[in-house]
CSV table of C-alpha atoms in Angstrom, one decimal:
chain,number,residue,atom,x,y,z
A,1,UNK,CA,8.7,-40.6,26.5
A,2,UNK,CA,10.2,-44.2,27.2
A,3,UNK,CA,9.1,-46.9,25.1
A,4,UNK,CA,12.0,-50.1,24.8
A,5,UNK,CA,11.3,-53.3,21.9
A,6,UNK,CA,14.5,-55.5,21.6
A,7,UNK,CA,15.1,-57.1,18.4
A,8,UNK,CA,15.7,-60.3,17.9
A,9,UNK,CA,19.0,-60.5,17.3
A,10,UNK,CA,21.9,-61.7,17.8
A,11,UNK,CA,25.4,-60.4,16.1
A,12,UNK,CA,28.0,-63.7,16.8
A,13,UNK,CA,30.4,-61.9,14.6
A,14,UNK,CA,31.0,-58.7,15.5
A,15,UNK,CA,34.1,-57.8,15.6
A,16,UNK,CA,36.2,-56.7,18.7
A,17,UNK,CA,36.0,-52.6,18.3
A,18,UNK,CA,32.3,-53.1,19.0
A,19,UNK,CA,32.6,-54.9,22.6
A,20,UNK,CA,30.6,-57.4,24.3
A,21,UNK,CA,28.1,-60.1,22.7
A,22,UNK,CA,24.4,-58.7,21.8
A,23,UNK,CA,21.9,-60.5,24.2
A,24,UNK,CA,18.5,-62.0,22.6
A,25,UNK,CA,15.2,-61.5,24.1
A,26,UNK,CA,14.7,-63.4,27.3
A,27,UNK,CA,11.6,-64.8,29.5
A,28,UNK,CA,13.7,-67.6,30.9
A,29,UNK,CA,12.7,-65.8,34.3
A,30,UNK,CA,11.2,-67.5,36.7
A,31,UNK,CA,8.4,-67.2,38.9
A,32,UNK,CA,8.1,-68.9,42.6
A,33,UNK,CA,4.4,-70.2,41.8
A,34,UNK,CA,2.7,-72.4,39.7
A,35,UNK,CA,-1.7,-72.8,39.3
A,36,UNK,CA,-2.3,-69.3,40.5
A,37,UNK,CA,-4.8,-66.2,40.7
A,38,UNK,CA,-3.5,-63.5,42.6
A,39,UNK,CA,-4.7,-59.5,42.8
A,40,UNK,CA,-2.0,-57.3,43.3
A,41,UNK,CA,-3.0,-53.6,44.2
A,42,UNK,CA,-1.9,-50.8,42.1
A,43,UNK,CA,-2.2,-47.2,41.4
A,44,UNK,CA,-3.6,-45.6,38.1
A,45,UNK,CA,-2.4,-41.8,38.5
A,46,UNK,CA,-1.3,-39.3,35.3
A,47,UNK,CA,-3.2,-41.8,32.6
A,48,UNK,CA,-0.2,-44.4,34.0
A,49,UNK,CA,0.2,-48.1,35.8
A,50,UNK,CA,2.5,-48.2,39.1
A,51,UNK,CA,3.2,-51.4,41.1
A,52,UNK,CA,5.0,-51.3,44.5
A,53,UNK,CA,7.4,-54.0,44.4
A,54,UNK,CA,9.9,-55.7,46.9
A,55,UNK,CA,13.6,-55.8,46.8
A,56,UNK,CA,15.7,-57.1,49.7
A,57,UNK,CA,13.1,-56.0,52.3
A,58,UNK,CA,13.0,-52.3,50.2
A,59,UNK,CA,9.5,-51.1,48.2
A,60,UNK,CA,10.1,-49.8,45.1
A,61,UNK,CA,7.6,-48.5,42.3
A,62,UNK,CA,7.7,-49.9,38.9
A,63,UNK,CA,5.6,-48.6,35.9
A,64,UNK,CA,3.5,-51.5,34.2
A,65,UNK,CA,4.3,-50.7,30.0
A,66,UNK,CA,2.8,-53.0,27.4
A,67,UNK,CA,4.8,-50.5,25.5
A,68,UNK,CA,7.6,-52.5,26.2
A,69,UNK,CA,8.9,-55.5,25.7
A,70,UNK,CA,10.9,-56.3,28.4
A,71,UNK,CA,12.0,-54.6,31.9
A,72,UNK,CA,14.0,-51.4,32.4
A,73,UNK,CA,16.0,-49.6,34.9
A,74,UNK,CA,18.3,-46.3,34.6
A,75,UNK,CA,21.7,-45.3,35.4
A,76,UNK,CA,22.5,-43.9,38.9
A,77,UNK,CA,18.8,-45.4,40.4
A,78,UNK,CA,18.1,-47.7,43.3
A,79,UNK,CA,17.4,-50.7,41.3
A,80,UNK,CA,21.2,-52.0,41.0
A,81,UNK,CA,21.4,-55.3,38.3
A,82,UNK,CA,22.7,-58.5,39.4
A,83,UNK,CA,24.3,-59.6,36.8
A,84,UNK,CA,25.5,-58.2,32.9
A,85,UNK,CA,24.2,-59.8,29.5
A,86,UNK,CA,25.8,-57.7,27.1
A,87,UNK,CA,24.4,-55.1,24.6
A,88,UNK,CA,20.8,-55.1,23.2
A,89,UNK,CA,19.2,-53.5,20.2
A,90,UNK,CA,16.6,-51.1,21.7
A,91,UNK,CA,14.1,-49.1,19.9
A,92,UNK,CA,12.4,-46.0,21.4
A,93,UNK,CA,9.1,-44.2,21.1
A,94,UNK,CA,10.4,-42.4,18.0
A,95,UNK,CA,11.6,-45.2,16.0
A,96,UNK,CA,15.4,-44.8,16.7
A,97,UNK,CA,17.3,-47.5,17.4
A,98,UNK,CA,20.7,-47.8,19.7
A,99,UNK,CA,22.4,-50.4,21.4
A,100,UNK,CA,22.5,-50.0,25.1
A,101,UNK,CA,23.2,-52.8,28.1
A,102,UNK,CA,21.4,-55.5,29.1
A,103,UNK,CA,21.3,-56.5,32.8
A,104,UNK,CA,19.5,-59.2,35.0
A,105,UNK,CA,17.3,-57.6,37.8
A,106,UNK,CA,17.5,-58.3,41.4
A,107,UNK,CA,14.8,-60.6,42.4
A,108,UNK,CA,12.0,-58.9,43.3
A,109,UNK,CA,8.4,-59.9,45.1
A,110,UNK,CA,5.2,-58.9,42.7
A,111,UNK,CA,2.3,-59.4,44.9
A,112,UNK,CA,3.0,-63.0,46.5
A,113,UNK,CA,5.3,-64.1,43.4
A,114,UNK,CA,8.9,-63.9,43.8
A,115,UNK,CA,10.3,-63.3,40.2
A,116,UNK,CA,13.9,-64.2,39.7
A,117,UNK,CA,16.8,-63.6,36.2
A,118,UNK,CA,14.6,-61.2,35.6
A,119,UNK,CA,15.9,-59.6,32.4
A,120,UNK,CA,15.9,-55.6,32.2
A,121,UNK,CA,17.3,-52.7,29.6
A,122,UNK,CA,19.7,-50.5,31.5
A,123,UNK,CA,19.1,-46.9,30.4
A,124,UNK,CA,20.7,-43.8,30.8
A,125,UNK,CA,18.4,-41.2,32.8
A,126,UNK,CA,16.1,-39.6,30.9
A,127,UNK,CA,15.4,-36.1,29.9
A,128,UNK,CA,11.8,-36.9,31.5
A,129,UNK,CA,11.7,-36.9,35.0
A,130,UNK,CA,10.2,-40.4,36.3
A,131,UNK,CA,8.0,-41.4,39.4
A,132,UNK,CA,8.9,-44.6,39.3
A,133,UNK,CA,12.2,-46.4,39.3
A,134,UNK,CA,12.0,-49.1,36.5
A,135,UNK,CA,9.7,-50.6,34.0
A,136,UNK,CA,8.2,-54.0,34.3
A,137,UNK,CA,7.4,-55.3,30.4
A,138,UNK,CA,5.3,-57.1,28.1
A,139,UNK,CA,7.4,-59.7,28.7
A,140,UNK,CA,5.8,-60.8,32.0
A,141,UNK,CA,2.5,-61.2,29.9
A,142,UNK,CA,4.6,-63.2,27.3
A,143,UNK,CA,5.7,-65.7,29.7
A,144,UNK,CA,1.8,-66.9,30.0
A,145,UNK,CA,0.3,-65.0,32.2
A,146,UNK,CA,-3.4,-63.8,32.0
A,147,UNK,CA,-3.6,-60.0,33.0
A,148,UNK,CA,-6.6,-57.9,33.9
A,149,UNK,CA,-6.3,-54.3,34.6
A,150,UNK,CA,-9.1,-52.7,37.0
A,151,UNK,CA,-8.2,-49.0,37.4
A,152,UNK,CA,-11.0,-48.4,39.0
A,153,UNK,CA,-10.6,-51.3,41.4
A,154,UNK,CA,-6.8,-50.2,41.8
A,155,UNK,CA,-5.7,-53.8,41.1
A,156,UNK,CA,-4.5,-56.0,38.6
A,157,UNK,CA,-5.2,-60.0,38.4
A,158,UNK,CA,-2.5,-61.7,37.2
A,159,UNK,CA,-2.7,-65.6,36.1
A,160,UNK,CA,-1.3,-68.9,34.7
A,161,UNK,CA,-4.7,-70.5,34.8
A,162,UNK,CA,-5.6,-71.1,31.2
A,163,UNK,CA,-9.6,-69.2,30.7
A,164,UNK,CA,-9.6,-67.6,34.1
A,165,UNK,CA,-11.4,-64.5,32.2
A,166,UNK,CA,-13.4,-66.2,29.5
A,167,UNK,CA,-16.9,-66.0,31.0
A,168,UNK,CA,-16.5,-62.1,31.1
A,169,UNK,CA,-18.3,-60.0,29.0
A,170,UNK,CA,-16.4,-57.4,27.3
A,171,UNK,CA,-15.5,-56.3,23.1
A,172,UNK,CA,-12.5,-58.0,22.3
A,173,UNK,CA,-9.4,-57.6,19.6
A,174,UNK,CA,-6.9,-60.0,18.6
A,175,UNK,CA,-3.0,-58.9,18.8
A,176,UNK,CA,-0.2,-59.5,17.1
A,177,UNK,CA,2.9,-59.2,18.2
A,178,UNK,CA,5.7,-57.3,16.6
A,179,UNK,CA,9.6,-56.7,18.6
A,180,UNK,CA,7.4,-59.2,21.2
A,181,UNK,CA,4.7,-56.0,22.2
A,182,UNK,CA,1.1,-56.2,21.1
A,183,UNK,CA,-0.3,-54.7,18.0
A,184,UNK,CA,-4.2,-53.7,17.5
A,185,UNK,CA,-6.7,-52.9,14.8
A,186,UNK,CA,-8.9,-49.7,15.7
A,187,UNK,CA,-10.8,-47.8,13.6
A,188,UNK,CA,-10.7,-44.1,13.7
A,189,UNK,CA,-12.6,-43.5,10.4
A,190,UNK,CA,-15.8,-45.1,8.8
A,191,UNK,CA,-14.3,-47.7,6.5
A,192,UNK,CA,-10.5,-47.4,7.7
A,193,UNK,CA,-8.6,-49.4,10.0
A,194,UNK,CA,-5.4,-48.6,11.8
A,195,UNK,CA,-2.7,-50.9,13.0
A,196,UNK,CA,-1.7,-49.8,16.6
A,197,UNK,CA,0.3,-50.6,19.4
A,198,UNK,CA,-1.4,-51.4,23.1
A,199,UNK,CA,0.9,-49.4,25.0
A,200,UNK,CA,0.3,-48.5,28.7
A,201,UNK,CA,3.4,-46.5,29.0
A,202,UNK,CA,2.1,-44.1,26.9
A,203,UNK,CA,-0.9,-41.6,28.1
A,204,UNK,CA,-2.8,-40.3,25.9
A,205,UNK,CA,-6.2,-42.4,24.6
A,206,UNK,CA,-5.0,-43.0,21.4
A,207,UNK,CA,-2.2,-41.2,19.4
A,208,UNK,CA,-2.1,-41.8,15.2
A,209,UNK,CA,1.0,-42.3,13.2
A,210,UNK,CA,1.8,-39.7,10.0
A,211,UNK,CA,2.3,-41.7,7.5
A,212,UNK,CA,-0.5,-44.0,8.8
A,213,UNK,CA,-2.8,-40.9,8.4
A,214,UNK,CA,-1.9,-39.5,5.1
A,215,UNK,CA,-2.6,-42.7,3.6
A,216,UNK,CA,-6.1,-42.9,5.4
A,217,UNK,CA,-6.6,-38.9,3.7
A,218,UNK,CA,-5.6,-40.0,0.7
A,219,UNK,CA,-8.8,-42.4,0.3
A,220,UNK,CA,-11.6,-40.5,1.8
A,221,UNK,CA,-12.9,-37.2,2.0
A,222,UNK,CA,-14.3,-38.3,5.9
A,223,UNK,CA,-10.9,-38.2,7.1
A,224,UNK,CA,-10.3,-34.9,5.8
A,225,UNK,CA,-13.5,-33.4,7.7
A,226,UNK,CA,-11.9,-34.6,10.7
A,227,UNK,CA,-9.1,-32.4,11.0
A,228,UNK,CA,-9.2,-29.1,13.3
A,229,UNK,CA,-5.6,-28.1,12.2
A,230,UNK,CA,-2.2,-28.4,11.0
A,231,UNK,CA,1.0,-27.2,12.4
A,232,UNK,CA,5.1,-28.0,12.4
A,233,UNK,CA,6.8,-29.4,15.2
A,234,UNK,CA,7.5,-31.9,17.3
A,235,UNK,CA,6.2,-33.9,20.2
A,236,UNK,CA,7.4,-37.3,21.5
A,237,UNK,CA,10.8,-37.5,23.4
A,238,UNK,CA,12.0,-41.6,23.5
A,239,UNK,CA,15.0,-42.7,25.3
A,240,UNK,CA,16.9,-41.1,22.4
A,241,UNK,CA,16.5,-37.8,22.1
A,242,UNK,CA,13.2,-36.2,20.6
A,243,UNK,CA,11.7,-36.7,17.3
A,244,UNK,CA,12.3,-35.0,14.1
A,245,UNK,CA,10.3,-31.7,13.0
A,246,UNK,CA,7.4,-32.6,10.6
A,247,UNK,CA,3.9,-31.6,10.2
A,248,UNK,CA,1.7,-32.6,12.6
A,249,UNK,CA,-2.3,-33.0,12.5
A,250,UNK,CA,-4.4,-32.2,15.1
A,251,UNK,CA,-7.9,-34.2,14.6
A,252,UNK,CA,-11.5,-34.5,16.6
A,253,UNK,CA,-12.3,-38.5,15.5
A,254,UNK,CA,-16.6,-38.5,15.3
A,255,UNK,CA,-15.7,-41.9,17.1
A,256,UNK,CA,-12.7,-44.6,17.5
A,257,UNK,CA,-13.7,-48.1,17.4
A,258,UNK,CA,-12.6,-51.1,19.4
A,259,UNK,CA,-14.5,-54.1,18.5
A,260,UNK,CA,-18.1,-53.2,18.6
A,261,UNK,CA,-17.1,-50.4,21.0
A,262,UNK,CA,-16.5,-47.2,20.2
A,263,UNK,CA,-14.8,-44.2,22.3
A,264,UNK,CA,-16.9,-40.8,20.9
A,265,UNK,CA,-15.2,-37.5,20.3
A,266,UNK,CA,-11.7,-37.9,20.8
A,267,UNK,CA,-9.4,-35.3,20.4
A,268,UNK,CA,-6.0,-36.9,18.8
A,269,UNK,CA,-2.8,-36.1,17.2
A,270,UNK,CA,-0.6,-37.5,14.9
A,271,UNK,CA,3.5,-38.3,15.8
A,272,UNK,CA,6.2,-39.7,13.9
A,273,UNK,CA,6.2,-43.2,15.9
A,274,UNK,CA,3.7,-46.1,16.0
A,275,UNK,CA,0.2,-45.4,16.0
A,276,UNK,CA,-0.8,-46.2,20.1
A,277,UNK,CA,-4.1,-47.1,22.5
A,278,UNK,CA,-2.6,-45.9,25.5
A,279,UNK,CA,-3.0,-45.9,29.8
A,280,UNK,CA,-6.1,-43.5,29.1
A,281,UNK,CA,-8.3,-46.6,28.1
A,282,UNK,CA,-8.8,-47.5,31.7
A,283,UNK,CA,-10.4,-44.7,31.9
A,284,UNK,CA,-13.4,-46.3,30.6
A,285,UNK,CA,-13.0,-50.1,31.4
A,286,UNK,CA,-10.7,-53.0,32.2
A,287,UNK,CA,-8.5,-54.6,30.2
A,288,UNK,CA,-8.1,-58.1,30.1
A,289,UNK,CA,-5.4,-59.3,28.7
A,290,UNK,CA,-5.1,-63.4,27.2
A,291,UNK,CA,-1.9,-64.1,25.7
A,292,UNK,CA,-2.6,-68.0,25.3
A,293,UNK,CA,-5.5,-66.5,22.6
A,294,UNK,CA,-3.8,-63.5,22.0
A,295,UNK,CA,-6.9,-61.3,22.4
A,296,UNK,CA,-7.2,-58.0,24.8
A,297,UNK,CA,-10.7,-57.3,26.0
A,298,UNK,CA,-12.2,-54.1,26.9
A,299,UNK,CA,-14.7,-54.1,29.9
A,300,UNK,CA,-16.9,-50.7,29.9
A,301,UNK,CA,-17.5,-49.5,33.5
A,302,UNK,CA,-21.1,-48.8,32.2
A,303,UNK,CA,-21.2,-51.6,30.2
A,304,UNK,CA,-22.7,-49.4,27.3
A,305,UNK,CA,-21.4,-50.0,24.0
A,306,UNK,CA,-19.9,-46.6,23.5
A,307,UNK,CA,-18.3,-43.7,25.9
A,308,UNK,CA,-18.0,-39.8,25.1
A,309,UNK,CA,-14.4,-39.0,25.6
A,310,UNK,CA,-14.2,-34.8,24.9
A,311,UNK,CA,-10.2,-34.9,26.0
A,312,UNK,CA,-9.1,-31.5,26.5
A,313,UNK,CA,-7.2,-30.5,22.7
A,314,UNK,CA,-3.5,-30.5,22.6
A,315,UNK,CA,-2.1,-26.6,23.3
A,316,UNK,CA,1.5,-26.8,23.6
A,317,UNK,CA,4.6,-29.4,24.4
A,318,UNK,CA,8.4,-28.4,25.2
A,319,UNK,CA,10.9,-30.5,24.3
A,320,UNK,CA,14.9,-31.2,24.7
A,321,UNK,CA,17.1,-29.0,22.1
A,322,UNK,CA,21.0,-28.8,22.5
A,323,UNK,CA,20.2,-29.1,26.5
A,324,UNK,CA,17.8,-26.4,26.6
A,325,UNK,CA,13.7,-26.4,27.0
A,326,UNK,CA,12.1,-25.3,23.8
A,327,UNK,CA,8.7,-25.1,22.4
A,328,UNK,CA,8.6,-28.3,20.3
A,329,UNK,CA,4.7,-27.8,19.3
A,330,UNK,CA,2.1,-25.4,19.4
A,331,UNK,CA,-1.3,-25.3,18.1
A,332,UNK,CA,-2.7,-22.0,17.0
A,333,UNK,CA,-5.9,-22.2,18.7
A,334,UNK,CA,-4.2,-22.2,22.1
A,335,UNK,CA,-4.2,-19.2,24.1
A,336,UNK,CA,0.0,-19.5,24.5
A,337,UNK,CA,0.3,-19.0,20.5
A,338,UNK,CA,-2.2,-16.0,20.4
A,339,UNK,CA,-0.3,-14.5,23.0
A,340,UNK,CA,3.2,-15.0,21.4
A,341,UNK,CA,4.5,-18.3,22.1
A,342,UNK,CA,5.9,-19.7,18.8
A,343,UNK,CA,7.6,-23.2,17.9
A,344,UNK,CA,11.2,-23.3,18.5
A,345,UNK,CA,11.1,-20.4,21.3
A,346,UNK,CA,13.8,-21.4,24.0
A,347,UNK,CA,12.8,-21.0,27.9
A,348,UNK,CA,14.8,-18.6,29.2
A,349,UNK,CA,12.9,-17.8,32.8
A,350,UNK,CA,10.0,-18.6,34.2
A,351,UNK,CA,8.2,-15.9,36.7
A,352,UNK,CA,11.8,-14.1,36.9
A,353,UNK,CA,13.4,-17.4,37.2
A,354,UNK,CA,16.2,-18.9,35.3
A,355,UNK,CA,15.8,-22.2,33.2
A,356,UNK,CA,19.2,-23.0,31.8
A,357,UNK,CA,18.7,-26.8,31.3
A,358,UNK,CA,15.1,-29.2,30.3
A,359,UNK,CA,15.8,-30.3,33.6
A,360,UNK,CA,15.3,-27.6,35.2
A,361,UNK,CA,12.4,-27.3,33.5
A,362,UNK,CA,11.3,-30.8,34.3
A,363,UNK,CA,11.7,-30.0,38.3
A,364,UNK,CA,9.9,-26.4,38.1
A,365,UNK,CA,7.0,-26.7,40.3
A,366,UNK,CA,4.0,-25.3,38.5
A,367,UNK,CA,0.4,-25.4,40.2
A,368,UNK,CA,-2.7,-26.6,38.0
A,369,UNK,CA,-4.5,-23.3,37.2
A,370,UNK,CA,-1.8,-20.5,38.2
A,371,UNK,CA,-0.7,-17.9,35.7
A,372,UNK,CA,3.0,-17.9,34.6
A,373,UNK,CA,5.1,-15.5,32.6
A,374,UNK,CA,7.6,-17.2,30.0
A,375,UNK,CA,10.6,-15.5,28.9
A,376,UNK,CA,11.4,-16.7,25.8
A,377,UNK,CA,14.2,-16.2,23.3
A,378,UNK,CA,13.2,-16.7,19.7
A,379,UNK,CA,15.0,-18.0,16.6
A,380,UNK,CA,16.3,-14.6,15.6
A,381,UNK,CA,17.3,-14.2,19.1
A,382,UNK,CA,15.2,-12.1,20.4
A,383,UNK,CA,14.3,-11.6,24.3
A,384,UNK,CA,10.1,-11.9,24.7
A,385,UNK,CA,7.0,-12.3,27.5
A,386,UNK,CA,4.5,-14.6,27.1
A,387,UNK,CA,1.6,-15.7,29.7
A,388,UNK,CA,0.4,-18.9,29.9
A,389,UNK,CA,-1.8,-21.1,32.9
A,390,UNK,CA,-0.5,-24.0,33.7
């Protein structure tokens, strides 16, 4: 889906057929208070973070991504920027890298603080259709401010107050932070760590790079036991387009481990970007965030030392090709696949009616449980049924 990290970097020389100045990475923004504590209510639906904000007297919803590094808006929305930076470097969920605008938001009220020059990526709509109408980044955690995320509460504390949190229990991880968005150490295998991004922008619990994984195989036969299956496809659609075909695993991890914590029986898959702890953490607990210390804390709801996940196992994803909605995965346990649904079939109609674009794909209304019948067109070019419930 979405996922933005500018580089640091700025081109002084390029030369006039590319355009305007590249802009660096900016949390000169300002905020209206100073020594202050304040809850600010939000709501955790779909494994995501949304925060009703003020502009002008208007409310608008942004979506709270650790994922990124800095702010977002899109093309043709509400949100309209102030002001224009130049270009930016911007890197997607799938690696790929482009230069697109960099703008300066309106100011906007978060809770009681006004926050002014805020500094946003300006991207073109997405093949994903959006909720919300902009991102709000990591960067408001890298300006100094404490963060703690109670889903189950519906709020979020945010602070300047150097150890607001410390006195809280919780298992706690130290970050690192790479194109300014914070990296963790998790361990999905006896013995084995993995380097992953804390990234609330994305849903799923945890999701495990390729190459990260084969390397992890390679050294031990416990990884190995830990795979259900294996197919070809792809998954993840960034602001660029979808990823590259390439084997993907699907694994049941005995137990993922946070600190001392550990999530049991979590059904995962690998992708072609960064290894991620996504939105689906606060599930389970709240997460404090201390960028002073650099640490992010988990706080079970039970306050156990371990959970039992049991996600529902990945079936089947459609994805973006040459305009069209196509099968981009399927695993062959799914009932779709046994009942004909292969990768790379293209949506031609859905219950009789037609799908000529992923966006109309995006907008067709299906109801949790319901029966539908896919027409498909395969890659020979042939015209086939399949059922599947939604």
């Amino acid at each position: 889906m979405k996922r933005i990290a500018a580089i640091l970097f700025l081109l002084a020389a390029l030369s006039m057929k590319v355009g305007a100045q590249m802009h660096r990475y900016d949390i000169r923004f300002t905020l209206s208070e100073a020594d202050f504590a304040d809850t600010i209510p939000i709501r955790f639906q779909d494994d995501q973070i949304y925060i009703d904000v003020e502009i002008g007297g208007e409310k608008h919803v942004m979506n709270f991504d650790t994922g990124s590094s800095q702010g977002v808006v899109y093309d043709n929305g509400r949100i309209k920027p102030s002001e224009e930076l130049g270009g930016i470097i911007s890197k997607d969920a799938n690696e790929r890298k482009d230069t697109v605008r960099a703008v300066v938001m309106p100011d906007f009220r978060l809770g009681r603080l006004m926050v002014s020059q805020y500094v946003a990526t300006m991207m073109p709509r997405s093949h994903v259709p959006r909720t919300y109408e902009a991102i709000l980044g990591f960067d408001i955690v890298n300006k100094g401010l404490l963060c703690k995320i109670d889903a189950k509460a519906g709020h979020m504390i945010l602070t300047d107050r150097e150890g607001w949190f410390d006195d809280e229990a919780g298992y706690e991880v130290k970050y690192k932070l790479h194109w300014f968005v914070p990296h963790v150490w998790v361990s999905p295998f006896i013995r084995h760590m993995d380097k992953a991004l804390f990234d609330t922008g994305s849903r799923p619990l945890y999701t495990m790079n390729k190459a990260s994984f084969d390397k992890h195989a390679y050294k031990s036969k416990n990884v190995e036991s830990q795979v259900e299956s294996r197919s070809k496809g792809h998954l993840a659609i960034g602001n660029f387009g979808a990823e590259a075909i390439d084997e993907v695993v699907f694994l049941n991890l005995d137990r993922l481990k946070w600190d001392e914590f550990s999530f049991r029986n979590v059904n995962c898959i690998t992708t072609q970007g960064s290894s991620r702890i996504g939105a689906a953490i606060l599930n389970y607990g709240s997460i404090v965030i201390d960028p002073l210390r650099k640490r992010i804390k988990i706080q079970p709801y039970g306050g156990a030392d371990s959970c039992m996940v049991e996600n529902k196992p990945f079936g089947v994803a459609f994805v973006p090709v040459n305009g069209r909605a196509a099968v981009g995965l399927i695993r062959e346990a799914c009932e779709e696949y046994k009942n004909g649904m292969r990768q790379g079939d293209i949506i031609a109609k859905i219950n009789g009616e037609a799908i000529d674009t992923f966006e109309a794909f995006t907008r067709y209304r299906f109801v949790k449980g319901e029966e539908y019948v896919f027409t498909l067109i395969d890659e020979r070019g042939f015209m086939k049924e399949v059922k599947s419930r939604r």
